[in-house]
Short mmCIF file of C-alpha atoms in Angstrom, two decimals:
data_model
loop_
_atom_site.label_atom_id
_atom_site.label_comp_id
_atom_site.label_asym_id
_atom_site.label_seq_id
_atom_site.Cartn_x
_atom_site.Cartn_y
_atom_site.Cartn_z
CA MET A 12 23.03 42.24 -269.18
CA HIS A 13 20.26 39.83 -270.19
CA ARG A 14 22.33 38.60 -273.13
CA VAL A 15 25.32 37.96 -270.87
CA LEU A 16 23.15 36.06 -268.39
CA PHE A 17 21.53 34.04 -271.18
CA GLY A 18 24.93 33.14 -272.60
CA PHE A 19 26.14 32.14 -269.16
CA LEU A 20 23.15 29.84 -268.71
CA LEU A 21 23.80 28.22 -272.07
CA ILE A 22 27.28 27.16 -271.09
CA LEU A 23 26.33 25.90 -267.63
CA PRO A 24 27.04 22.16 -267.62
CA ASN A 25 24.09 19.78 -267.40
CA SER A 26 25.45 17.20 -264.97
CA ALA A 27 23.35 14.33 -266.36
CA ALA A 28 24.08 15.18 -270.00
CA ALA A 29 27.79 15.66 -269.36
CA GLN A 30 28.16 12.22 -267.82
CA THR A 31 29.31 9.21 -269.79
CA PRO A 32 26.87 6.28 -269.87
CA GLY A 33 29.01 4.48 -267.30
CA GLU A 34 29.06 7.49 -264.99
CA ARG A 35 25.31 7.91 -265.38
CA TYR A 36 24.82 4.26 -264.42
CA LYS A 37 26.89 4.71 -261.26
CA THR A 38 24.95 7.84 -260.36
CA LEU A 39 21.64 6.01 -260.72
CA VAL A 40 22.86 3.10 -258.60
CA LYS A 41 23.99 5.50 -255.88
CA GLU A 42 20.70 7.43 -255.95
CA PHE A 43 18.70 4.21 -255.81
CA THR A 44 20.70 2.91 -252.86
CA THR A 45 19.92 6.07 -250.90
CA ALA A 46 16.23 6.00 -251.86
CA HIS A 47 15.87 2.30 -251.08
CA GLU A 48 17.47 2.66 -247.66
CA ALA A 49 14.92 5.35 -246.75
CA TYR A 50 12.08 3.20 -248.10
CA SER A 51 13.29 0.14 -246.17
CA LYS A 52 13.25 2.10 -242.91
CA ARG A 53 9.65 3.13 -243.53
CA LEU A 54 8.74 -0.45 -244.38
CA GLN A 55 10.30 -1.77 -241.18
CA ALA A 56 8.52 0.88 -239.13
CA ALA A 57 5.10 -0.01 -240.56
CA ALA A 58 2.93 -1.52 -237.83
CA THR A 59 0.65 -3.70 -239.96
CA VAL A 60 0.76 -5.81 -243.10
CA ALA A 61 -1.74 -3.42 -244.67
CA GLU A 62 0.63 -0.49 -244.09
CA GLN A 63 3.54 -2.47 -245.49
CA GLY A 64 1.52 -3.39 -248.57
CA LYS A 65 0.52 0.21 -249.18
CA LEU A 66 4.14 1.33 -248.90
CA PHE A 67 5.27 -1.45 -251.23
CA ARG A 68 2.72 -0.49 -253.88
CA GLU A 69 3.11 3.28 -253.59
CA ALA A 70 6.55 4.12 -252.16
CA ASN A 71 8.93 1.43 -253.43
CA PRO A 72 11.50 3.39 -255.50
CA GLN A 73 12.51 0.44 -257.68
CA PRO A 74 9.88 0.79 -260.45
CA ALA A 75 10.63 4.50 -260.96
CA PHE A 76 14.37 3.82 -261.09
CA ALA A 77 13.74 0.94 -263.48
CA LEU A 78 12.32 3.46 -265.95
CA ARG A 79 15.47 5.57 -265.62
CA PHE A 80 17.71 2.57 -266.26
CA LEU A 81 15.53 1.69 -269.25
CA GLU A 82 16.00 5.21 -270.59
CA LEU A 83 19.76 4.87 -270.20
CA ALA A 84 19.72 1.57 -272.08
CA THR A 85 17.62 2.89 -274.95
CA LYS A 86 19.74 6.03 -275.34
CA HIS A 87 22.98 4.03 -275.59
CA PRO A 88 22.02 0.67 -277.16
CA ASN A 89 25.53 0.00 -278.47
CA ASP A 90 27.31 0.82 -275.23
CA PRO A 91 28.04 -2.07 -272.82
CA ILE A 92 26.14 -0.10 -270.20
CA ALA A 93 22.87 -0.86 -272.02
CA PHE A 94 22.99 -4.58 -271.19
CA LYS A 95 24.15 -3.73 -267.68
CA SER A 96 21.24 -1.31 -267.19
CA LEU A 97 18.68 -3.85 -268.38
CA THR A 98 20.29 -6.43 -266.12
CA TRP A 99 19.82 -4.02 -263.21
CA VAL A 100 16.08 -3.84 -263.93
CA VAL A 101 15.76 -7.63 -264.02
CA GLU A 102 17.85 -8.24 -260.91
CA ASN A 103 16.23 -5.57 -258.76
CA ALA A 104 12.58 -5.97 -259.75
CA GLU A 105 10.24 -6.93 -256.92
CA PHE A 106 7.06 -8.68 -258.05
CA GLY A 107 4.25 -6.17 -257.95
CA PRO A 108 1.94 -4.10 -260.15
CA ALA A 109 4.28 -1.10 -260.48
CA ALA A 110 7.27 -3.25 -261.48
CA GLU A 111 5.42 -5.39 -264.01
CA LYS A 112 5.56 -3.02 -267.00
CA PRO A 113 9.21 -1.86 -266.73
CA TYR A 114 10.28 -5.47 -266.15
CA ALA A 115 8.46 -6.57 -269.31
CA GLN A 116 10.01 -3.68 -271.26
CA ALA A 117 13.50 -4.61 -270.09
CA VAL A 118 13.00 -8.26 -271.01
CA ALA A 119 11.61 -7.31 -274.43
CA LEU A 120 14.71 -5.21 -275.13
CA LEU A 121 17.00 -7.99 -273.94
CA ALA A 122 15.20 -10.49 -276.16
CA SER A 123 15.23 -8.30 -279.27
CA LYS A 124 18.74 -6.83 -279.03
CA TYR A 125 20.86 -8.94 -276.67
CA ALA A 126 19.86 -12.58 -277.21
CA ASP A 127 23.39 -13.28 -278.48
CA HIS A 128 25.18 -11.35 -275.75
CA ASN A 129 28.39 -12.83 -274.32
CA ASP A 130 27.03 -12.51 -270.78
CA ALA A 131 23.56 -13.86 -271.55
CA GLU A 132 23.99 -16.70 -269.04
CA SER A 133 24.35 -14.25 -266.15
CA LEU A 134 20.56 -13.82 -266.22
CA PHE A 135 19.50 -17.46 -266.54
CA GLU A 136 19.24 -18.35 -262.85
CA ARG A 137 17.39 -15.18 -261.95
CA MET A 138 14.87 -15.57 -264.77
CA ALA A 139 14.32 -19.27 -264.12
CA ASN A 140 13.07 -18.33 -260.64
CA SER A 141 11.26 -15.14 -261.58
CA PRO A 142 7.56 -14.69 -260.73
CA PHE A 143 7.24 -12.39 -263.76
CA ALA A 144 5.66 -14.18 -266.73
CA ALA A 145 7.77 -12.08 -269.12
CA ALA A 146 11.01 -13.73 -267.95
CA GLY A 147 10.50 -16.61 -270.36
CA THR A 148 10.69 -14.24 -273.34
CA TYR A 149 14.42 -13.68 -272.97
CA LEU A 150 15.24 -17.30 -272.19
CA ARG A 151 13.30 -18.35 -275.29
CA ALA A 152 15.15 -15.80 -277.45
CA VAL A 153 18.56 -17.03 -276.26
CA PHE A 154 17.44 -20.66 -276.67
CA ASP A 155 16.52 -19.94 -280.29
CA ARG A 156 19.16 -17.46 -281.39
CA HIS A 157 22.41 -17.49 -279.42
CA SER A 158 25.42 -18.25 -281.61
CA ARG A 159 26.90 -20.77 -279.13
CA ALA A 160 25.14 -24.12 -278.92
CA ALA A 161 26.08 -24.67 -275.27
CA VAL A 162 24.51 -21.36 -274.27
CA ARG A 163 21.39 -22.21 -276.28
CA GLY A 164 21.14 -25.50 -274.44
CA ARG A 165 21.48 -24.00 -270.98
CA ALA A 166 18.99 -21.27 -271.91
CA GLY A 167 16.49 -23.95 -272.92
CA PHE A 168 16.97 -25.81 -269.67
CA HIS A 169 16.41 -22.64 -267.64
CA LEU A 170 13.37 -21.83 -269.78
CA ALA A 171 11.93 -25.18 -268.73
CA LEU A 172 12.74 -24.41 -265.09
CA HIS A 173 11.00 -21.05 -265.46
CA PHE A 174 7.78 -22.68 -266.66
CA LYS A 175 8.00 -25.37 -263.98
CA ASN A 176 8.81 -23.00 -261.11
CA TYR A 177 6.19 -20.48 -262.23
CA GLY A 178 3.51 -23.16 -262.25
CA ASP A 179 4.64 -24.63 -258.93
CA THR A 180 4.50 -21.23 -257.23
CA ILE A 181 0.96 -20.65 -258.45
CA GLU A 182 -0.25 -24.07 -257.31
CA GLN A 183 1.37 -23.69 -253.90
CA LEU A 184 -0.36 -20.34 -253.44
CA ARG A 185 -3.69 -21.81 -254.51
CA LEU A 186 -3.35 -24.36 -251.71
CA GLN A 187 -2.78 -21.64 -249.09
CA PRO A 188 -6.00 -19.58 -249.02
CA HIS A 189 -4.95 -18.13 -245.66
CA ALA A 190 -1.96 -16.51 -247.37
CA LEU A 191 -3.93 -14.99 -250.24
CA LYS A 192 -5.23 -12.04 -248.23
CA ASN A 193 -1.75 -10.85 -247.27
CA THR A 194 -0.46 -11.53 -250.78
CA GLU A 195 -3.23 -9.39 -252.25
CA VAL A 196 -2.19 -6.50 -250.01
CA PHE A 197 1.15 -6.40 -251.83
CA LEU A 198 0.16 -7.46 -255.36
CA GLY A 199 -3.26 -5.91 -255.64
CA GLN A 200 -6.41 -7.74 -256.72
CA ASP A 201 -5.83 -7.56 -260.48
CA LEU A 202 -2.24 -8.87 -260.55
CA LEU A 203 -3.01 -11.62 -258.02
CA LYS A 204 -6.02 -12.78 -260.04
CA ARG A 205 -4.05 -12.89 -263.29
CA PHE A 206 -1.27 -14.76 -261.52
CA LEU A 207 -3.61 -17.37 -260.02
CA ASP A 208 -5.58 -17.79 -263.25
CA ALA A 209 -2.53 -18.90 -265.22
CA ASP A 210 -2.77 -22.28 -266.98
CA THR A 211 -0.44 -24.40 -264.83
CA ALA A 212 -1.06 -27.52 -266.90
CA GLY A 213 -0.05 -25.55 -269.98
CA LEU A 214 3.06 -24.30 -268.20
CA ARG A 215 4.07 -27.89 -267.43
CA ARG A 216 3.53 -28.87 -271.05
CA GLN A 217 5.80 -26.02 -272.14
CA ALA A 218 8.40 -27.14 -269.60
CA GLU A 219 8.27 -30.69 -270.95
CA ALA A 220 8.59 -29.49 -274.55
CA ALA A 221 11.66 -27.39 -273.72
CA LEU A 222 13.25 -30.27 -271.80
CA GLU A 223 12.62 -32.70 -274.66
CA ARG A 224 14.30 -30.29 -277.07
CA VAL A 225 17.26 -29.85 -274.71
CA ARG A 226 17.59 -33.61 -274.32
CA LYS A 227 17.46 -34.09 -278.10
CA ASP A 228 19.80 -31.29 -279.19
CA HIS A 229 22.02 -30.48 -276.19
CA ALA A 230 22.27 -33.68 -274.13
CA PHE A 231 26.07 -33.63 -273.79
CA VAL A 232 26.44 -29.96 -272.85
CA SER A 233 28.06 -29.58 -269.43
CA TYR A 234 25.92 -28.22 -266.64
CA VAL A 235 26.73 -27.45 -263.01
CA ARG A 236 23.99 -27.60 -260.39
CA ASN A 237 24.43 -27.53 -256.62
CA ASN A 238 28.21 -27.59 -257.18
CA LYS A 239 27.93 -30.89 -259.06
CA ARG A 240 28.99 -31.15 -262.69
CA SER A 241 26.71 -33.13 -264.96
CA THR A 242 25.19 -32.80 -268.43
CA LEU A 243 22.02 -31.15 -269.66
CA GLY A 244 20.77 -34.54 -270.82
CA LYS A 245 20.89 -35.98 -267.31
CA ALA A 246 19.47 -32.81 -265.79
CA ALA A 247 16.61 -32.82 -268.31
CA ASP A 248 15.89 -36.49 -267.58
CA ALA A 249 15.59 -35.74 -263.86
CA GLU A 250 13.23 -32.81 -264.42
CA LEU A 251 11.07 -34.78 -266.86
CA PHE A 252 10.83 -37.66 -264.39
CA GLU A 253 9.62 -35.27 -261.70
CA LEU A 254 7.07 -33.61 -264.00
CA ARG A 255 5.68 -36.95 -265.16
CA HIS A 256 5.71 -38.94 -261.93
CA LEU A 257 6.26 -36.86 -258.80
CA VAL A 258 3.46 -34.30 -258.97
CA VAL A 259 -0.17 -34.49 -257.90
CA GLY A 260 -2.29 -36.27 -260.50
CA LYS A 261 0.57 -38.28 -262.02
CA THR A 262 1.33 -41.97 -261.57
CA PRO A 263 4.21 -42.34 -259.10
CA PRO A 264 7.05 -44.75 -259.83
CA ASP A 265 6.56 -48.15 -258.27
CA LEU A 266 8.54 -48.99 -255.19
CA GLU A 267 8.86 -52.04 -252.99
CA GLY A 268 9.29 -51.98 -249.24
CA GLU A 269 8.04 -53.29 -245.92
CA ASP A 270 5.13 -52.10 -243.85
CA THR A 271 5.27 -51.59 -240.08
CA ASP A 272 4.65 -55.33 -239.58
CA GLY A 273 7.56 -56.27 -241.80
CA LYS A 274 5.33 -57.45 -244.63
CA LYS A 275 6.60 -56.66 -248.12
CA PHE A 276 4.40 -54.58 -250.39
CA LYS A 277 4.49 -52.64 -253.63
CA LEU A 278 3.07 -49.17 -253.97
CA SER A 279 1.27 -50.27 -257.15
CA GLU A 280 -0.82 -52.73 -255.10
CA TYR A 281 -2.76 -49.78 -253.72
CA ARG A 282 -3.40 -48.09 -257.05
CA GLY A 283 -7.06 -47.13 -257.42
CA LYS A 284 -7.77 -47.56 -253.72
CA VAL A 285 -8.63 -44.84 -251.23
CA VAL A 286 -5.98 -45.27 -248.56
CA VAL A 287 -3.46 -43.24 -246.59
CA ILE A 288 0.07 -44.49 -247.17
CA VAL A 289 3.14 -42.87 -245.69
CA PHE A 290 6.14 -43.74 -247.81
CA TRP A 291 9.32 -42.21 -249.14
CA GLY A 292 11.84 -43.00 -251.78
CA PHE A 293 14.91 -41.71 -253.58
CA TRP A 294 14.97 -41.37 -257.37
#
């Protein structure tokens, strides 16, 4: 009897093992959707920011599911579902201490194995605006190694945007001390400190270096931004101009206009003086 039962157990199907990689992916997506809906209801019901932060750090299902998608990708590296699974991790990650490690692992795999992927560009926009420092790793890998020059160029441009946006976000947060307390509730003291301590001047230098390389090697590559078609050369010029002239601590471009009395003046006339000037311009 025991032998019969043992044999029966051996042939019982393991639902996860019996699934194809694609089926397993769909199952994980479905399970995550259910778990996230339940989590969202708890988050909405939380009465205070402190309660919301605690739920975000301890009950958000995304980091745990990210590990399961990572496992799927590593088990089937040559199946198209691997890239799709890693993409899921990148697209669904919410900036926080629990998500930091699986996000970095996903990006490391993307950089090492999928830098020449046909759909590499599908991740550019997301990574350019990511608060995760690791995002630049994949953009750099594609910039250096993709077989198509146009894709390399657009990867380089988005790498520059990543450095620029990352630095801008940090500096904006530094200027809002009233927001730091609530931010810490969600990120935790350690992650927030590491985020704020980043070298923003260094990030801008890296952005400039990437833009200079794009302008030198990929200037005539087509690029669409805000539904307007242009070239990477022109887009890089605009970003470099902003980095070098339109940020705090840089010399603004000169402009000529009239004051409230109709008297003409140049902005450069006030250079080195402590004054309050309200002006605007279009560059």
